[in-house]
Amino acid sequence: MQALKNNLTSEAFWLRLVFMLLSLLLVKITASIFVLLVVAQFLYRLFTESSHPTILEFSNSLGRFILHSYRFLSYQTESKPFPFNDWPEAQDLPKAED
């Protein structure tokens, strides 16, 4: 019962809720953008038989942003995602088979 009282009166607890709600909104928007990138990459590959490097890099960093946001939302980390921290850079991934 003491934990409940502490959380209800804790400014940090409620501030984290605000960050979580903003992060959730950004993840929803980002997921829609990610779907558009998937479709764009599919169409690009359909016509050129190769992947577009800019789409690959941006979708990689977008995926890292989504992962960081989900980790924050599920209390796996206290590190806040973008825009409260830097935008994640794309990681080197194994080359896609062309």
JSON list of N, CA and C in Angstrom, two decimals, residues 9-40:
[
{"chain": "A", "resi": 9, "resn": "THR", "atom": "N", "xyz": [1.73, 10.09, -5.43]},
{"chain": "A", "resi": 9, "resn": "THR", "atom": "CA", "xyz": [2.22, 11.41, -5.06]},
{"chain": "A", "resi": 9, "resn": "THR", "atom": "C", "xyz": [3.56, 11.76, -5.73]},
{"chain": "A", "resi": 10, "resn": "SER", "atom": "N", "xyz": [4.08, 10.86, -6.54]},
{"chain": "A", "resi": 10, "resn": "SER", "atom": "CA", "xyz": [5.37, 11.07, -7.18]},
{"chain": "A", "resi": 10, "resn": "SER", "atom": "C", "xyz": [5.22, 11.83, -8.50]},
{"chain": "A", "resi": 11, "resn": "GLU", "atom": "N", "xyz": [5.89, 12.95, -8.59]},
{"chain": "A", "resi": 11, "resn": "GLU", "atom": "CA", "xyz": [5.88, 13.73, -9.83]},
{"chain": "A", "resi": 11, "resn": "GLU", "atom": "C", "xyz": [6.57, 12.95, -10.96]},
{"chain": "A", "resi": 12, "resn": "ALA", "atom": "N", "xyz": [7.64, 12.26, -10.64]},
{"chain": "A", "resi": 12, "resn": "ALA", "atom": "CA", "xyz": [8.38, 11.48, -11.64]},
{"chain": "A", "resi": 12, "resn": "ALA", "atom": "C", "xyz": [7.51, 10.38, -12.24]},
{"chain": "A", "resi": 13, "resn": "PHE", "atom": "N", "xyz": [6.69, 9.76, -11.40]},
{"chain": "A", "resi": 13, "resn": "PHE", "atom": "CA", "xyz": [5.80, 8.69, -11.88]},
{"chain": "A", "resi": 13, "resn": "PHE", "atom": "C", "xyz": [4.82, 9.24, -12.92]},
{"chain": "A", "resi": 14, "resn": "TRP", "atom": "N", "xyz": [4.22, 10.37, -12.66]},
{"chain": "A", "resi": 14, "resn": "TRP", "atom": "CA", "xyz": [3.24, 10.96, -13.58]},
{"chain": "A", "resi": 14, "resn": "TRP", "atom": "C", "xyz": [3.91, 11.59, -14.79]},
{"chain": "A", "resi": 15, "resn": "LEU", "atom": "N", "xyz": [5.10, 12.10, -14.62]},
{"chain": "A", "resi": 15, "resn": "LEU", "atom": "CA", "xyz": [5.84, 12.65, -15.75]},
{"chain": "A", "resi": 15, "resn": "LEU", "atom": "C", "xyz": [6.21, 11.55, -16.74]},
{"chain": "A", "resi": 16, "resn": "ARG", "atom": "N", "xyz": [6.55, 10.37, -16.20]},
{"chain": "A", "resi": 16, "resn": "ARG", "atom": "CA", "xyz": [6.85, 9.25, -17.09]},
{"chain": "A", "resi": 16, "resn": "ARG", "atom": "C", "xyz": [5.60, 8.87, -17.90]},
{"chain": "A", "resi": 17, "resn": "LEU", "atom": "N", "xyz": [4.44, 8.96, -17.29]},
{"chain": "A", "resi": 17, "resn": "LEU", "atom": "CA", "xyz": [3.20, 8.69, -18.02]},
{"chain": "A", "resi": 17, "resn": "LEU", "atom": "C", "xyz": [3.06, 9.63, -19.21]},
{"chain": "A", "resi": 18, "resn": "VAL", "atom": "N", "xyz": [3.38, 10.89, -19.02]},
{"chain": "A", "resi": 18, "resn": "VAL", "atom": "CA", "xyz": [3.31, 11.86, -20.12]},
{"chain": "A", "resi": 18, "resn": "VAL", "atom": "C", "xyz": [4.28, 11.46, -21.23]},
{"chain": "A", "resi": 19, "resn": "PHE", "atom": "N", "xyz": [5.51, 11.10, -20.87]},
{"chain": "A", "resi": 19, "resn": "PHE", "atom": "CA", "xyz": [6.49, 10.65, -21.87]},
{"chain": "A", "resi": 19, "resn": "PHE", "atom": "C", "xyz": [6.01, 9.38, -22.57]},
{"chain": "A", "resi": 20, "resn": "MET", "atom": "N", "xyz": [5.39, 8.49, -21.83]},
{"chain": "A", "resi": 20, "resn": "MET", "atom": "CA", "xyz": [4.88, 7.25, -22.41]},
{"chain": "A", "resi": 20, "resn": "MET", "atom": "C", "xyz": [3.76, 7.53, -23.42]},
{"chain": "A", "resi": 21, "resn": "LEU", "atom": "N", "xyz": [2.85, 8.43, -23.08]},
{"chain": "A", "resi": 21, "resn": "LEU", "atom": "CA", "xyz": [1.76, 8.75, -24.00]},
{"chain": "A", "resi": 21, "resn": "LEU", "atom": "C", "xyz": [2.28, 9.41, -25.27]},
{"chain": "A", "resi": 22, "resn": "LEU", "atom": "N", "xyz": [3.25, 10.31, -25.13]},
{"chain": "A", "resi": 22, "resn": "LEU", "atom": "CA", "xyz": [3.85, 10.92, -26.31]},
{"chain": "A", "resi": 22, "resn": "LEU", "atom": "C", "xyz": [4.60, 9.89, -27.16]},
{"chain": "A", "resi": 23, "resn": "SER", "atom": "N", "xyz": [5.31, 9.00, -26.50]},
{"chain": "A", "resi": 23, "resn": "SER", "atom": "CA", "xyz": [6.03, 7.95, -27.22]},
{"chain": "A", "resi": 23, "resn": "SER", "atom": "C", "xyz": [5.07, 7.02, -27.96]},
{"chain": "A", "resi": 24, "resn": "LEU", "atom": "N", "xyz": [3.97, 6.69, -27.31]},
{"chain": "A", "resi": 24, "resn": "LEU", "atom": "CA", "xyz": [2.98, 5.83, -27.94]},
{"chain": "A", "resi": 24, "resn": "LEU", "atom": "C", "xyz": [2.39, 6.49, -29.18]},
{"chain": "A", "resi": 25, "resn": "LEU", "atom": "N", "xyz": [2.11, 7.76, -29.11]},
{"chain": "A", "resi": 25, "resn": "LEU", "atom": "CA", "xyz": [1.59, 8.49, -30.26]},
{"chain": "A", "resi": 25, "resn": "LEU", "atom": "C", "xyz": [2.61, 8.49, -31.40]},
{"chain": "A", "resi": 26, "resn": "LEU", "atom": "N", "xyz": [3.87, 8.73, -31.08]},
{"chain": "A", "resi": 26, "resn": "LEU", "atom": "CA", "xyz": [4.91, 8.73, -32.10]},
{"chain": "A", "resi": 26, "resn": "LEU", "atom": "C", "xyz": [5.10, 7.35, -32.72]},
{"chain": "A", "resi": 27, "resn": "VAL", "atom": "N", "xyz": [4.98, 6.30, -31.93]},
{"chain": "A", "resi": 27, "resn": "VAL", "atom": "CA", "xyz": [5.10, 4.94, -32.46]},
{"chain": "A", "resi": 27, "resn": "VAL", "atom": "C", "xyz": [3.97, 4.65, -33.44]},
{"chain": "A", "resi": 28, "resn": "LYS", "atom": "N", "xyz": [2.78, 5.09, -33.13]},
{"chain": "A", "resi": 28, "resn": "LYS", "atom": "CA", "xyz": [1.64, 4.88, -34.03]},
{"chain": "A", "resi": 28, "resn": "LYS", "atom": "C", "xyz": [1.89, 5.57, -35.37]},
{"chain": "A", "resi": 29, "resn": "ILE", "atom": "N", "xyz": [2.37, 6.80, -35.33]},
{"chain": "A", "resi": 29, "resn": "ILE", "atom": "CA", "xyz": [2.67, 7.54, -36.56]},
{"chain": "A", "resi": 29, "resn": "ILE", "atom": "C", "xyz": [3.81, 6.86, -37.31]},
{"chain": "A", "resi": 30, "resn": "THR", "atom": "N", "xyz": [4.84, 6.49, -36.58]},
{"chain": "A", "resi": 30, "resn": "THR", "atom": "CA", "xyz": [6.01, 5.86, -37.19]},
{"chain": "A", "resi": 30, "resn": "THR", "atom": "C", "xyz": [5.68, 4.52, -37.83]},
{"chain": "A", "resi": 31, "resn": "ALA", "atom": "N", "xyz": [4.79, 3.76, -37.21]},
{"chain": "A", "resi": 31, "resn": "ALA", "atom": "CA", "xyz": [4.40, 2.47, -37.78]},
{"chain": "A", "resi": 31, "resn": "ALA", "atom": "C", "xyz": [3.74, 2.66, -39.15]},
{"chain": "A", "resi": 32, "resn": "SER", "atom": "N", "xyz": [2.97, 3.71, -39.30]},
{"chain": "A", "resi": 32, "resn": "SER", "atom": "CA", "xyz": [2.35, 3.99, -40.60]},
{"chain": "A", "resi": 32, "resn": "SER", "atom": "C", "xyz": [3.40, 4.35, -41.64]},
{"chain": "A", "resi": 33, "resn": "ILE", "atom": "N", "xyz": [4.38, 5.14, -41.23]},
{"chain": "A", "resi": 33, "resn": "ILE", "atom": "CA", "xyz": [5.47, 5.50, -42.14]},
{"chain": "A", "resi": 33, "resn": "ILE", "atom": "C", "xyz": [6.26, 4.25, -42.52]},
{"chain": "A", "resi": 34, "resn": "PHE", "atom": "N", "xyz": [6.46, 3.36, -41.56]},
{"chain": "A", "resi": 34, "resn": "PHE", "atom": "CA", "xyz": [7.20, 2.12, -41.81]},
{"chain": "A", "resi": 34, "resn": "PHE", "atom": "C", "xyz": [6.49, 1.27, -42.87]},
{"chain": "A", "resi": 35, "resn": "VAL", "atom": "N", "xyz": [5.17, 1.20, -42.78]},
{"chain": "A", "resi": 35, "resn": "VAL", "atom": "CA", "xyz": [4.39, 0.45, -43.78]},
{"chain": "A", "resi": 35, "resn": "VAL", "atom": "C", "xyz": [4.60, 1.06, -45.17]},
{"chain": "A", "resi": 36, "resn": "LEU", "atom": "N", "xyz": [4.58, 2.38, -45.26]},
{"chain": "A", "resi": 36, "resn": "LEU", "atom": "CA", "xyz": [4.82, 3.04, -46.54]},
{"chain": "A", "resi": 36, "resn": "LEU", "atom": "C", "xyz": [6.21, 2.72, -47.09]},
{"chain": "A", "resi": 37, "resn": "LEU", "atom": "N", "xyz": [7.19, 2.67, -46.21]},
{"chain": "A", "resi": 37, "resn": "LEU", "atom": "CA", "xyz": [8.55, 2.32, -46.64]},
{"chain": "A", "resi": 37, "resn": "LEU", "atom": "C", "xyz": [8.63, 0.89, -47.15]},
{"chain": "A", "resi": 38, "resn": "VAL", "atom": "N", "xyz": [7.92, 0.00, -46.49]},
{"chain": "A", "resi": 38, "resn": "VAL", "atom": "CA", "xyz": [7.89, -1.41, -46.93]},
{"chain": "A", "resi": 38, "resn": "VAL", "atom": "C", "xyz": [7.31, -1.50, -48.34]},
{"chain": "A", "resi": 39, "resn": "VAL", "atom": "N", "xyz": [6.21, -0.82, -48.56]},
{"chain": "A", "resi": 39, "resn": "VAL", "atom": "CA", "xyz": [5.57, -0.83, -49.89]},
{"chain": "A", "resi": 39, "resn": "VAL", "atom": "C", "xyz": [6.50, -0.19, -50.92]},
{"chain": "A", "resi": 40, "resn": "ALA", "atom": "N", "xyz": [7.10, 0.94, -50.58]},
{"chain": "A", "resi": 40, "resn": "ALA", "atom": "CA", "xyz": [8.01, 1.61, -51.51]},
{"chain": "A", "resi": 40, "resn": "ALA", "atom": "C", "xyz": [9.21, 0.72, -51.85]}
]
